[in-house]
PDB file of C-alpha atoms in Angstrom:
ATOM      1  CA  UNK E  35      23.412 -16.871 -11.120  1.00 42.00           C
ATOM      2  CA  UNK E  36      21.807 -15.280  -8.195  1.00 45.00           C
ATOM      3  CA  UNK E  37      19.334 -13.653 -10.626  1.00 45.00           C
ATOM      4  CA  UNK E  38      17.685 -16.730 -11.947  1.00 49.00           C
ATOM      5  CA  UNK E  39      15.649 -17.195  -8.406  1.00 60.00           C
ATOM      6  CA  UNK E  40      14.872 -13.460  -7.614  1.00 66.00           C
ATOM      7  CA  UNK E  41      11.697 -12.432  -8.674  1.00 72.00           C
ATOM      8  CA  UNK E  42      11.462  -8.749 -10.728  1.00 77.00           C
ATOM      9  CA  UNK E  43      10.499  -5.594 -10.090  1.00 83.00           C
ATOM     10  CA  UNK E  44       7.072  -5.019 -12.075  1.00 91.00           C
ATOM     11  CA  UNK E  45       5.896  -1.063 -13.137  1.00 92.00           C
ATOM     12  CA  UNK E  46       2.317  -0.437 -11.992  1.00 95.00           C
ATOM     13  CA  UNK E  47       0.368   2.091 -14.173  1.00 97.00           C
ATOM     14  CA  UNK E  48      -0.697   5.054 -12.807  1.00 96.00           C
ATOM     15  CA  UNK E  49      -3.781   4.208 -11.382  1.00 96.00           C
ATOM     16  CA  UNK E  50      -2.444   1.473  -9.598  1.00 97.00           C
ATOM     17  CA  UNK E  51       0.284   4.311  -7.913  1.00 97.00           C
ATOM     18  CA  UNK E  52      -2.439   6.856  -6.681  1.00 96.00           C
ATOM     19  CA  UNK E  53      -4.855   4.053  -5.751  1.00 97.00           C
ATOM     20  CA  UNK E  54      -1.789   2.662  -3.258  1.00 98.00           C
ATOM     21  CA  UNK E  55      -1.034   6.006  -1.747  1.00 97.00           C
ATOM     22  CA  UNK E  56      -4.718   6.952  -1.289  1.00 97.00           C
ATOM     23  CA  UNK E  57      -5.013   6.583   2.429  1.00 95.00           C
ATOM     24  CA  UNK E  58      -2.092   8.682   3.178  1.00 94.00           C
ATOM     25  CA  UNK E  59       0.322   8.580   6.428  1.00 92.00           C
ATOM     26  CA  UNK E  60       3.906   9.063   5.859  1.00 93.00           C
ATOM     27  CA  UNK E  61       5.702   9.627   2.523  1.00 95.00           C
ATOM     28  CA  UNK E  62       9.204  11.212   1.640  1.00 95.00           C
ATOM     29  CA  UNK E  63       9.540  14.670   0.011  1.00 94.00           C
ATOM     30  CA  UNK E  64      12.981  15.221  -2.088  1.00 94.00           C
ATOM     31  CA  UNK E  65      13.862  18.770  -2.743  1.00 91.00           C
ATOM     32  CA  UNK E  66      16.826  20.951  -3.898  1.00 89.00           C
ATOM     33  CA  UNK E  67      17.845  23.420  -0.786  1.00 84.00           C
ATOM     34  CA  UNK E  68      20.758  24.703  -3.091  1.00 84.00           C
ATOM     35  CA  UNK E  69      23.164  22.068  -1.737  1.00 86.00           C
ATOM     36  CA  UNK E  70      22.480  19.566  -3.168  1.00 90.00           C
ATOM     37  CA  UNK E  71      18.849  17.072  -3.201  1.00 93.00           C
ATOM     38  CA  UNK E  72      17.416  16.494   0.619  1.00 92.00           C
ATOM     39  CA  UNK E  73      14.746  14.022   1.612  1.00 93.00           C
ATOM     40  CA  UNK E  74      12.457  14.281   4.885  1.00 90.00           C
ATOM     41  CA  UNK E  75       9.483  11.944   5.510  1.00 91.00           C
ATOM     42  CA  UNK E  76       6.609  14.288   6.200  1.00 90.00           C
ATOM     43  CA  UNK E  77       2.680  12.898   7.251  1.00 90.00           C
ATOM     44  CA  UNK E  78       0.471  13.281   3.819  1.00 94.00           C
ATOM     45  CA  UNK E  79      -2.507  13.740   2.142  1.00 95.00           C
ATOM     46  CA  UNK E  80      -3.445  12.225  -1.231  1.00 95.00           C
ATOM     47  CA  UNK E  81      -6.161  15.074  -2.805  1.00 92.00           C
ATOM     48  CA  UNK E  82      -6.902  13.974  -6.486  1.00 87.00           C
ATOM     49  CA  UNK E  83      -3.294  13.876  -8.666  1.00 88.00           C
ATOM     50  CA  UNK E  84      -1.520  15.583  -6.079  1.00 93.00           C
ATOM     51  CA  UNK E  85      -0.166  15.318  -2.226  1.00 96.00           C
ATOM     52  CA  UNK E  86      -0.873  17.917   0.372  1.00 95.00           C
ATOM     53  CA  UNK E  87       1.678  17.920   3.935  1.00 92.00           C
ATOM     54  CA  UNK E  88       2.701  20.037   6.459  1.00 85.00           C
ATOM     55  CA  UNK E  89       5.931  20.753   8.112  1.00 78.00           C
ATOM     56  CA  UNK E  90       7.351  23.033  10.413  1.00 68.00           C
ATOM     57  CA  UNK E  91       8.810  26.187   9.414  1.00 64.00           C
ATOM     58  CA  UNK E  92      12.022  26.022  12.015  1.00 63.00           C
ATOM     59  CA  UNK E  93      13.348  22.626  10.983  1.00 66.00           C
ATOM     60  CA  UNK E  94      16.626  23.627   8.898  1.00 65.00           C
ATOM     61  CA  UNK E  95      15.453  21.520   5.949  1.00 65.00           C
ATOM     62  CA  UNK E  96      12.765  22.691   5.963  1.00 69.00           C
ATOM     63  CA  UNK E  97      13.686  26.441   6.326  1.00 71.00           C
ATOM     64  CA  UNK E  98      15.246  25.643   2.943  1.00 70.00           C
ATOM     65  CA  UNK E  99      11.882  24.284   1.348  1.00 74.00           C
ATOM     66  CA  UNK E 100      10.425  27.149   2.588  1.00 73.00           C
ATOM     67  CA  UNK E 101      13.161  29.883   1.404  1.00 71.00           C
ATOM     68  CA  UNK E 102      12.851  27.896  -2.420  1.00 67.00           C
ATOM     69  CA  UNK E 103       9.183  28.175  -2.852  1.00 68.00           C
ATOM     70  CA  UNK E 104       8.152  31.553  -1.012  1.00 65.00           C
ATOM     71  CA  UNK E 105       6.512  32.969  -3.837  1.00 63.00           C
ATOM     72  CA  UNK E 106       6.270  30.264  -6.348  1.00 77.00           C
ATOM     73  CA  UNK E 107       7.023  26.754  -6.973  1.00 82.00           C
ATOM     74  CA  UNK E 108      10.042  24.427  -6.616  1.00 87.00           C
ATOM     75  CA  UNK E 109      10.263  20.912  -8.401  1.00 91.00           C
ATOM     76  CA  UNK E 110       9.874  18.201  -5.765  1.00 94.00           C
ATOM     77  CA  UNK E 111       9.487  14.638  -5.424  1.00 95.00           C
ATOM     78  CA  UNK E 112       7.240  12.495  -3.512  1.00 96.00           C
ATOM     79  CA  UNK E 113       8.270   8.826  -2.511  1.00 97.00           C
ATOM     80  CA  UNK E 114       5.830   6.472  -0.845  1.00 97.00           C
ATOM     81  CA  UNK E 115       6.649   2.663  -0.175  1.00 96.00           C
ATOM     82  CA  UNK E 116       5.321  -0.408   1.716  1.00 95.00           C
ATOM     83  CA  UNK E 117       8.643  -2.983   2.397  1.00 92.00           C
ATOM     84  CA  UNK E 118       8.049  -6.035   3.747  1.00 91.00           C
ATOM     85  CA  UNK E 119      11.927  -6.969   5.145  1.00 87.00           C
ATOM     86  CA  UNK E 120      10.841 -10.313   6.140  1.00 89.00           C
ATOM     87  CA  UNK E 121       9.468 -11.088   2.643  1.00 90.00           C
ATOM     88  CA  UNK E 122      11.876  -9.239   0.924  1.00 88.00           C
ATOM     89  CA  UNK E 123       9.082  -7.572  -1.053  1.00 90.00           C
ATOM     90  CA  UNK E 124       7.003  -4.359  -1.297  1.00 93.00           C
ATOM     91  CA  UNK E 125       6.388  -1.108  -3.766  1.00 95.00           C
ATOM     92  CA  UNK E 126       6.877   2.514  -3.849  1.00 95.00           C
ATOM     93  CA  UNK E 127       5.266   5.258  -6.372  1.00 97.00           C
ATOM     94  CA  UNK E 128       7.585   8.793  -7.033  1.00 96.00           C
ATOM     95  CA  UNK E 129       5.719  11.826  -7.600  1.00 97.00           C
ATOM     96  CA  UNK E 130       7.320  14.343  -9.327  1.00 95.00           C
ATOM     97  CA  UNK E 131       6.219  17.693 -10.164  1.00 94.00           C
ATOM     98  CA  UNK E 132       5.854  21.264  -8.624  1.00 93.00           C
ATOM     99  CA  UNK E 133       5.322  22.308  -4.788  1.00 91.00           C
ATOM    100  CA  UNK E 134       4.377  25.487  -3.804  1.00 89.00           C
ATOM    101  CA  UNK E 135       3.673  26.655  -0.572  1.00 86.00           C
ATOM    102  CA  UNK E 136      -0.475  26.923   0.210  1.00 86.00           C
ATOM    103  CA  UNK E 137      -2.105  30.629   1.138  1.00 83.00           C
ATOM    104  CA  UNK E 138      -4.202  30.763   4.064  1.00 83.00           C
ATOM    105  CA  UNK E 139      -7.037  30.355   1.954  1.00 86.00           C
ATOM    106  CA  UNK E 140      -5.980  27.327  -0.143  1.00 86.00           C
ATOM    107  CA  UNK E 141      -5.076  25.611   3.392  1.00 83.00           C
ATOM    108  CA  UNK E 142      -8.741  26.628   4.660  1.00 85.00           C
ATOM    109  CA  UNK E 143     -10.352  24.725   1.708  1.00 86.00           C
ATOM    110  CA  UNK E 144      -7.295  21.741   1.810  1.00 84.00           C
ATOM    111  CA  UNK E 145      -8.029  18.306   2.792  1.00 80.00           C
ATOM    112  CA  UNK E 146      -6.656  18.047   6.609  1.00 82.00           C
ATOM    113  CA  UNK E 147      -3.038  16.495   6.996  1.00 81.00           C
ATOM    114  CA  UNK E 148      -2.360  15.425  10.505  1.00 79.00           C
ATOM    115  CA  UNK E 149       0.995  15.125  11.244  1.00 79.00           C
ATOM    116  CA  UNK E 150       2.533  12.962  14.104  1.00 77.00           C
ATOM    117  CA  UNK E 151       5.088  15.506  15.840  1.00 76.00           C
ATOM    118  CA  UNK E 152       4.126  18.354  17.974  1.00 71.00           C
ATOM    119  CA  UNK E 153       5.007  21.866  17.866  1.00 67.00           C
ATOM    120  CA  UNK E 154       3.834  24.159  15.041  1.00 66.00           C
ATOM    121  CA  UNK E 155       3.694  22.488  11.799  1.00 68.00           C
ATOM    122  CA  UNK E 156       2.359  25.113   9.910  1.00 74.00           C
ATOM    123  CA  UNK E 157       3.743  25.249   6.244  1.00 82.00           C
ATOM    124  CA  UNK E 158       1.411  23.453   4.039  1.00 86.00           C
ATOM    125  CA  UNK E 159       2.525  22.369   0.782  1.00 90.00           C
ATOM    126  CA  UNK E 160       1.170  20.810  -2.084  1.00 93.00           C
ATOM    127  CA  UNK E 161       2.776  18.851  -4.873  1.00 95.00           C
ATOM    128  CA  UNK E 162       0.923  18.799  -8.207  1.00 94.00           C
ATOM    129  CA  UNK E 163       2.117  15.839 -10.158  1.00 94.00           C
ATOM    130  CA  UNK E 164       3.401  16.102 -13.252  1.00 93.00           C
ATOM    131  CA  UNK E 165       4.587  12.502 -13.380  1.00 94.00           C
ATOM    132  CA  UNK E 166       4.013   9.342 -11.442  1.00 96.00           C
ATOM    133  CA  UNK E 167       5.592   6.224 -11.615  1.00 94.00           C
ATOM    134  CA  UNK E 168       5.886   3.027  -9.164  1.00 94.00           C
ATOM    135  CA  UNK E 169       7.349  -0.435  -9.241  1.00 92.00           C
ATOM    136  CA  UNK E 170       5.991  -3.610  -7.218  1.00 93.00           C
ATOM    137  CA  UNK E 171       8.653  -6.600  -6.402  1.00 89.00           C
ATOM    138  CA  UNK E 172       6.536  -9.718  -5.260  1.00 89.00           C
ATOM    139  CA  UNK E 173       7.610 -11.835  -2.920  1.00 85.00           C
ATOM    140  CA  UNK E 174      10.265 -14.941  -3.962  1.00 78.00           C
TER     141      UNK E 174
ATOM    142  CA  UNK D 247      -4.264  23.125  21.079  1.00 42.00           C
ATOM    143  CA  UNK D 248      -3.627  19.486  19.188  1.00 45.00           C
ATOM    144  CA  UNK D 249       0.460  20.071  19.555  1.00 45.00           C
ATOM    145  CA  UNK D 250       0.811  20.344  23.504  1.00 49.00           C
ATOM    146  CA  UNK D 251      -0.476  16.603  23.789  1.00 60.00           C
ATOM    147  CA  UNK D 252       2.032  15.623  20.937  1.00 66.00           C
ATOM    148  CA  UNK D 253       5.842  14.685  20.917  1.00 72.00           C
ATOM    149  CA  UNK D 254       8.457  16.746  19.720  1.00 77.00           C
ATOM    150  CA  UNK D 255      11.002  15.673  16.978  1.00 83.00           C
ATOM    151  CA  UNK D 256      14.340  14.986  18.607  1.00 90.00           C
ATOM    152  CA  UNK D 257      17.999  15.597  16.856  1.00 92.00           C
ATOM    153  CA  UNK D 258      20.464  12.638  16.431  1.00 95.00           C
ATOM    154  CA  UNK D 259      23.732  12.947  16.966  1.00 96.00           C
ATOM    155  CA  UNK D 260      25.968  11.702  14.431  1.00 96.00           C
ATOM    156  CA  UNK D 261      27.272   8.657  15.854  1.00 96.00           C
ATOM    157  CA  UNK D 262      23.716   8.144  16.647  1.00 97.00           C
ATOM    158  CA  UNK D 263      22.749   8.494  12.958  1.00 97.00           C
ATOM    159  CA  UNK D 264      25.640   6.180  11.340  1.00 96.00           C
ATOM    160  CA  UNK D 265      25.185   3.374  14.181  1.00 97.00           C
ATOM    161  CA  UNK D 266      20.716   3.370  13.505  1.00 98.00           C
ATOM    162  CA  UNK D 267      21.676   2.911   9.690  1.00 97.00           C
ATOM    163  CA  UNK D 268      25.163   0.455   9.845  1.00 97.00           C
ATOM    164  CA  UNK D 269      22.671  -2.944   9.627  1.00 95.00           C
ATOM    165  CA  UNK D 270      21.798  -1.923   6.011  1.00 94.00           C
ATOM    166  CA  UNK D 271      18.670  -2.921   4.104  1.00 92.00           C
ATOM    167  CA  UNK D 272      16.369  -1.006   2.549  1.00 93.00           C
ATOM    168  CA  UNK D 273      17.597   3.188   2.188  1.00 95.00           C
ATOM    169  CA  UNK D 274      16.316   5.917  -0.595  1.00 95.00           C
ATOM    170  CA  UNK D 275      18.400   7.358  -2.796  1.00 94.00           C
ATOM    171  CA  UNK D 276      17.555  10.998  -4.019  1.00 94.00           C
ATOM    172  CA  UNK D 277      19.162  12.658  -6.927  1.00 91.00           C
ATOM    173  CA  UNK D 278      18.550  15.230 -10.114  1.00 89.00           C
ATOM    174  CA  UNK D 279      18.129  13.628 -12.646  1.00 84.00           C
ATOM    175  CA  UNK D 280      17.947  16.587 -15.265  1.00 84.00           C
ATOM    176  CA  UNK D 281      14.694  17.130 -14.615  1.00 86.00           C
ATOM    177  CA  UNK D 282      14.311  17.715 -10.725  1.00 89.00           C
ATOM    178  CA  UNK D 283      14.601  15.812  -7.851  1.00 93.00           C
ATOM    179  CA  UNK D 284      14.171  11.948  -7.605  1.00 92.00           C
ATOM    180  CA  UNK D 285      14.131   9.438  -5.253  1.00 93.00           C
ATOM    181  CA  UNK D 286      14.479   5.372  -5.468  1.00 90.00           C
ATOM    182  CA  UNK D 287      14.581   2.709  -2.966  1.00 91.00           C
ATOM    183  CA  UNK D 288      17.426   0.504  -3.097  1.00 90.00           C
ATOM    184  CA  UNK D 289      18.921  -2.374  -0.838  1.00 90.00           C
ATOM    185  CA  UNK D 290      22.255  -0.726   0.956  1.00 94.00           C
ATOM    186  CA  UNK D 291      25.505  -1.871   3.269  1.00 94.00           C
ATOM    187  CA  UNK D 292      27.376   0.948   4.899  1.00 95.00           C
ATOM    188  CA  UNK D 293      31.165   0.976   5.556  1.00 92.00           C
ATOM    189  CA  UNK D 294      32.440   3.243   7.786  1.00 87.00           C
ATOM    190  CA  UNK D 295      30.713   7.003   6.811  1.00 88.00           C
ATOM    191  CA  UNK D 296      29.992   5.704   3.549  1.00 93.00           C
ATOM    192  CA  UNK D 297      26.985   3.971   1.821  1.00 96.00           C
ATOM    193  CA  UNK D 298      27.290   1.503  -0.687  1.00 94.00           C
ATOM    194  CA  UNK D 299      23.926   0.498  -3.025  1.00 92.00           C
ATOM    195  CA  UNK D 300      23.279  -1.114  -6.271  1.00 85.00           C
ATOM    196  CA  UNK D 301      20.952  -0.508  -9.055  1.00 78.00           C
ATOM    197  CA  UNK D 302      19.975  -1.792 -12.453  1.00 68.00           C
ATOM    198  CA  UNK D 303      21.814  -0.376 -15.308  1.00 63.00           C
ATOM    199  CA  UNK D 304      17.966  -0.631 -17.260  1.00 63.00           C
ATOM    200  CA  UNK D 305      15.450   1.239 -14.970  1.00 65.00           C
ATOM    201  CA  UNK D 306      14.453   4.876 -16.460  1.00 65.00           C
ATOM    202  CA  UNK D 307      15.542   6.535 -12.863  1.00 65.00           C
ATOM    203  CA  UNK D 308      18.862   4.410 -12.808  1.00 69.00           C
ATOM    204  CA  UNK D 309      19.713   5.788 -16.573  1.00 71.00           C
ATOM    205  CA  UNK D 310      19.680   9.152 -14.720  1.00 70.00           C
ATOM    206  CA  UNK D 311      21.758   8.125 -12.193  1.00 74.00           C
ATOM    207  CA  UNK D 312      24.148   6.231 -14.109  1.00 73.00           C
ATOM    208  CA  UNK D 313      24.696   9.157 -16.826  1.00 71.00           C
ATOM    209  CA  UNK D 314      25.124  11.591 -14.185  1.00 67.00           C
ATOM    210  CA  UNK D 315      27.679  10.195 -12.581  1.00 68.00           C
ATOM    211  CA  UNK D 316      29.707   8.920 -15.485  1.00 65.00           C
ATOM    212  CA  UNK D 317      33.218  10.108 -14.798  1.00 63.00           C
ATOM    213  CA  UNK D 318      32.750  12.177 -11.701  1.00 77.00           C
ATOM    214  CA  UNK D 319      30.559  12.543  -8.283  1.00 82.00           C
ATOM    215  CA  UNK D 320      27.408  13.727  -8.198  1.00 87.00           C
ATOM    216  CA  UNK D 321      25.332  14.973  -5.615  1.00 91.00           C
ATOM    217  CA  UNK D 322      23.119  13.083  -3.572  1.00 93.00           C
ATOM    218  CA  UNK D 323      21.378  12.325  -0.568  1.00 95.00           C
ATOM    219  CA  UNK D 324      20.520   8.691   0.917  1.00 96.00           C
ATOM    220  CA  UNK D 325      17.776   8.676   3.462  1.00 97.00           C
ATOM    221  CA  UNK D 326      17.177   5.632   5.894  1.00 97.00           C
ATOM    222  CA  UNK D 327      14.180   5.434   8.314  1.00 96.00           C
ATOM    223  CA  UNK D 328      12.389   2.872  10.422  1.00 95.00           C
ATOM    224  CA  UNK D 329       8.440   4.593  11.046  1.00 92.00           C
ATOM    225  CA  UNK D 330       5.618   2.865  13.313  1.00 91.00           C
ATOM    226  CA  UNK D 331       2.662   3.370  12.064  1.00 87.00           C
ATOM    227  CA  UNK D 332       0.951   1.774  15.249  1.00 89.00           C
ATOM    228  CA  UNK D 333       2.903   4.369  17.731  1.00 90.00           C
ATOM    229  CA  UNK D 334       3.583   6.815  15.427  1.00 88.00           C
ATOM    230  CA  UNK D 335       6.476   7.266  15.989  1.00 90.00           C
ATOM    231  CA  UNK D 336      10.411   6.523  14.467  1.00 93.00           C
ATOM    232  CA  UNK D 337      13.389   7.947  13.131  1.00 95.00           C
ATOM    233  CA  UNK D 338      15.164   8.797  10.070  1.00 95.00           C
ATOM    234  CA  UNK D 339      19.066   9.670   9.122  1.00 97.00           C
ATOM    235  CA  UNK D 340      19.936  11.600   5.861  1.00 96.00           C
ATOM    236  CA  UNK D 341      23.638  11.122   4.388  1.00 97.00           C
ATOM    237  CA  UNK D 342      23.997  14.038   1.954  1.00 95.00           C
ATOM    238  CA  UNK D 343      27.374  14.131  -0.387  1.00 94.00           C
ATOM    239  CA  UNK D 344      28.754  12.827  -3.364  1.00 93.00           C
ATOM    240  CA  UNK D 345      28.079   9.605  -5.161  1.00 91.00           C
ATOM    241  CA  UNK D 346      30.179   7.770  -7.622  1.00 89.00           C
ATOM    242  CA  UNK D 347      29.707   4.872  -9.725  1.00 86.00           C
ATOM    243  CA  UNK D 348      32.182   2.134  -8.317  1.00 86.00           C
ATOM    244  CA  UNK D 349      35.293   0.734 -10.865  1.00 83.00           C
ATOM    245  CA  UNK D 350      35.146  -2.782 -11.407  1.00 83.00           C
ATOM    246  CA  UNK D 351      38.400  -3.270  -9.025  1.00 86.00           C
ATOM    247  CA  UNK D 352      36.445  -0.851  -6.034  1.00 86.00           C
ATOM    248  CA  UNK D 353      33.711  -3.155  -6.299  1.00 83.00           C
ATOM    249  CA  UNK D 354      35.742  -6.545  -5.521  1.00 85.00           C
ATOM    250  CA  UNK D 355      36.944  -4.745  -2.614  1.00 86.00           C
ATOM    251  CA  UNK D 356      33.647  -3.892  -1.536  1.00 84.00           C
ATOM    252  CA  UNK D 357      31.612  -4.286   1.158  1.00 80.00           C
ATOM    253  CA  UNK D 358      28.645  -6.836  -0.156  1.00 81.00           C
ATOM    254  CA  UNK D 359      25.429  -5.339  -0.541  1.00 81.00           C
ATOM    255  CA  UNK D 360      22.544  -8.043  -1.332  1.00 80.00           C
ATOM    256  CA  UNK D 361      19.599  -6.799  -3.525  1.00 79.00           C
ATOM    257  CA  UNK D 362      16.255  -7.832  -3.675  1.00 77.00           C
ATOM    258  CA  UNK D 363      14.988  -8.372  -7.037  1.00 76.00           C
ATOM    259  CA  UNK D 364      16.449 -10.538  -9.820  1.00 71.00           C
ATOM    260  CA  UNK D 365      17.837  -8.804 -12.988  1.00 67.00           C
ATOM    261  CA  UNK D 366      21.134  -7.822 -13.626  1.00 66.00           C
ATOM    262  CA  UNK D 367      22.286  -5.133 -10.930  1.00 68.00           C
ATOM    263  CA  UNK D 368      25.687  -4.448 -11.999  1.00 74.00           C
ATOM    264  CA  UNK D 369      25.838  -0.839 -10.809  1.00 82.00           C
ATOM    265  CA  UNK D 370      27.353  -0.422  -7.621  1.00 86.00           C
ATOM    266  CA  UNK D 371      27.791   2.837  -6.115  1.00 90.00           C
ATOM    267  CA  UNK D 372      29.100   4.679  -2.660  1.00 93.00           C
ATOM    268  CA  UNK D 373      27.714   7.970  -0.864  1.00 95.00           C
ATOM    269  CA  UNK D 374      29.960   9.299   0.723  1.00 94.00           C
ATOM    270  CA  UNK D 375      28.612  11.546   3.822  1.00 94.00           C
ATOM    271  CA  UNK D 376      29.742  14.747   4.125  1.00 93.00           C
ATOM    272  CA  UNK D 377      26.782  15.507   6.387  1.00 94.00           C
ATOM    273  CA  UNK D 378      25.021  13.105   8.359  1.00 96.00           C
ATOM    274  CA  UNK D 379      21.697  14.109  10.436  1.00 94.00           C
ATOM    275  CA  UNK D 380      18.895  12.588  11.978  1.00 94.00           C
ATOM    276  CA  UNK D 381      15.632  12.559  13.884  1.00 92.00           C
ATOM    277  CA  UNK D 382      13.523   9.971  16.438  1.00 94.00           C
ATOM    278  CA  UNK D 383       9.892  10.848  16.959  1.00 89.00           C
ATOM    279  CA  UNK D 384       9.065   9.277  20.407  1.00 88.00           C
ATOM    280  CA  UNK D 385       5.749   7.226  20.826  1.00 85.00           C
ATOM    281  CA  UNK D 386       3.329   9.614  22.494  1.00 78.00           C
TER     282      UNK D 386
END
């Protein structure tokens, strides 16, 4: 019965998805280090269909992002969200799709990521999408 | 020169980890799906070194999940984190381990978990950490 007064979750197109991750800031990337998925909220970049961040290359998860793309591309996922807890409401849009590490030249040309923690953070990845999906739930 | 005026990213401890995460709310599951990586907020409880979350048996994502757990565990990772925006700063804890797809007789035993958005969410599931680990960025 609790169902009747919750309001649902709604898909947003995706237009709707990149136009609500546009300004960038902090996202999730989900990734395969050979044990099993991982997620680590990284700062991003929103650059056309696809998301641009840096990380550090000494952070053990990240060591294992590192070690799977060197040299090509790994599949990835990108989750953003906005969550309201006091109005029990909010969305988030998944990326999915390849990351590959960027050469010194791609990062030249990138669009600048500025992460919040200190200390080298100089892996740069980006993930193409391939697909991207999102759900809004309005408040009650 | 940008990282000497920035804060570094400091380890959790495990206790640390399970006792940021143990008022539940809002956590992201990540799992394969078949076709890479994917990750999906959902509303969460923990008990003890465990997770417990529930999920739609309709979504496209929760299909995944469902199917690849029918039966057995599968592998996954549930990621919790509280960021600032304003400071820049937080923290986040990743559970990695197995999930499974709760009987109807675990589930009355259960630990509540109270979602969000209407619909039918008869899929409960637990995580069950097998490695728990964790981060606080520090307000500059």
């Amino acid at each position: 019965m609790e169902s009747s007064m919750q309001p649902a979750l709604e898909e947003l197109d995706r237009a709707e998805c990149l136009r609500l991750i546009a300004p960038g800031g902090v996202g999730r990337v989900a990734f395969d280090d050979g044990e099993g998925p991982a997620v680590v909220p990284v700062n991003y970049a929103v650059d056309g269909e696809s998301v641009l961040f840096r990380t550090s290359v000494s952070g053990r998860l990240n060591r294992s992002l590192l070690t799977a793309v060197t040299g090509g591309q790994v599949r990835a996922a990108f989750e953003v969200d906005s969550i309201d807890t006091a109005t029990r409401s909010g969305w988030s849009v998944l990326l999915r799709g390849g990351a590959h590490r960027l050469s010194d030249e791609e990062r030249d040309k990138a669009v600048r990521v500025d992460p919040w923690p200190g200390g080298d953070r100089d892996a740069w990845f980006r993930l193409t999408a391939s697909d991207v999906s999102g759900r809004r739930l309005s408040p009650p």
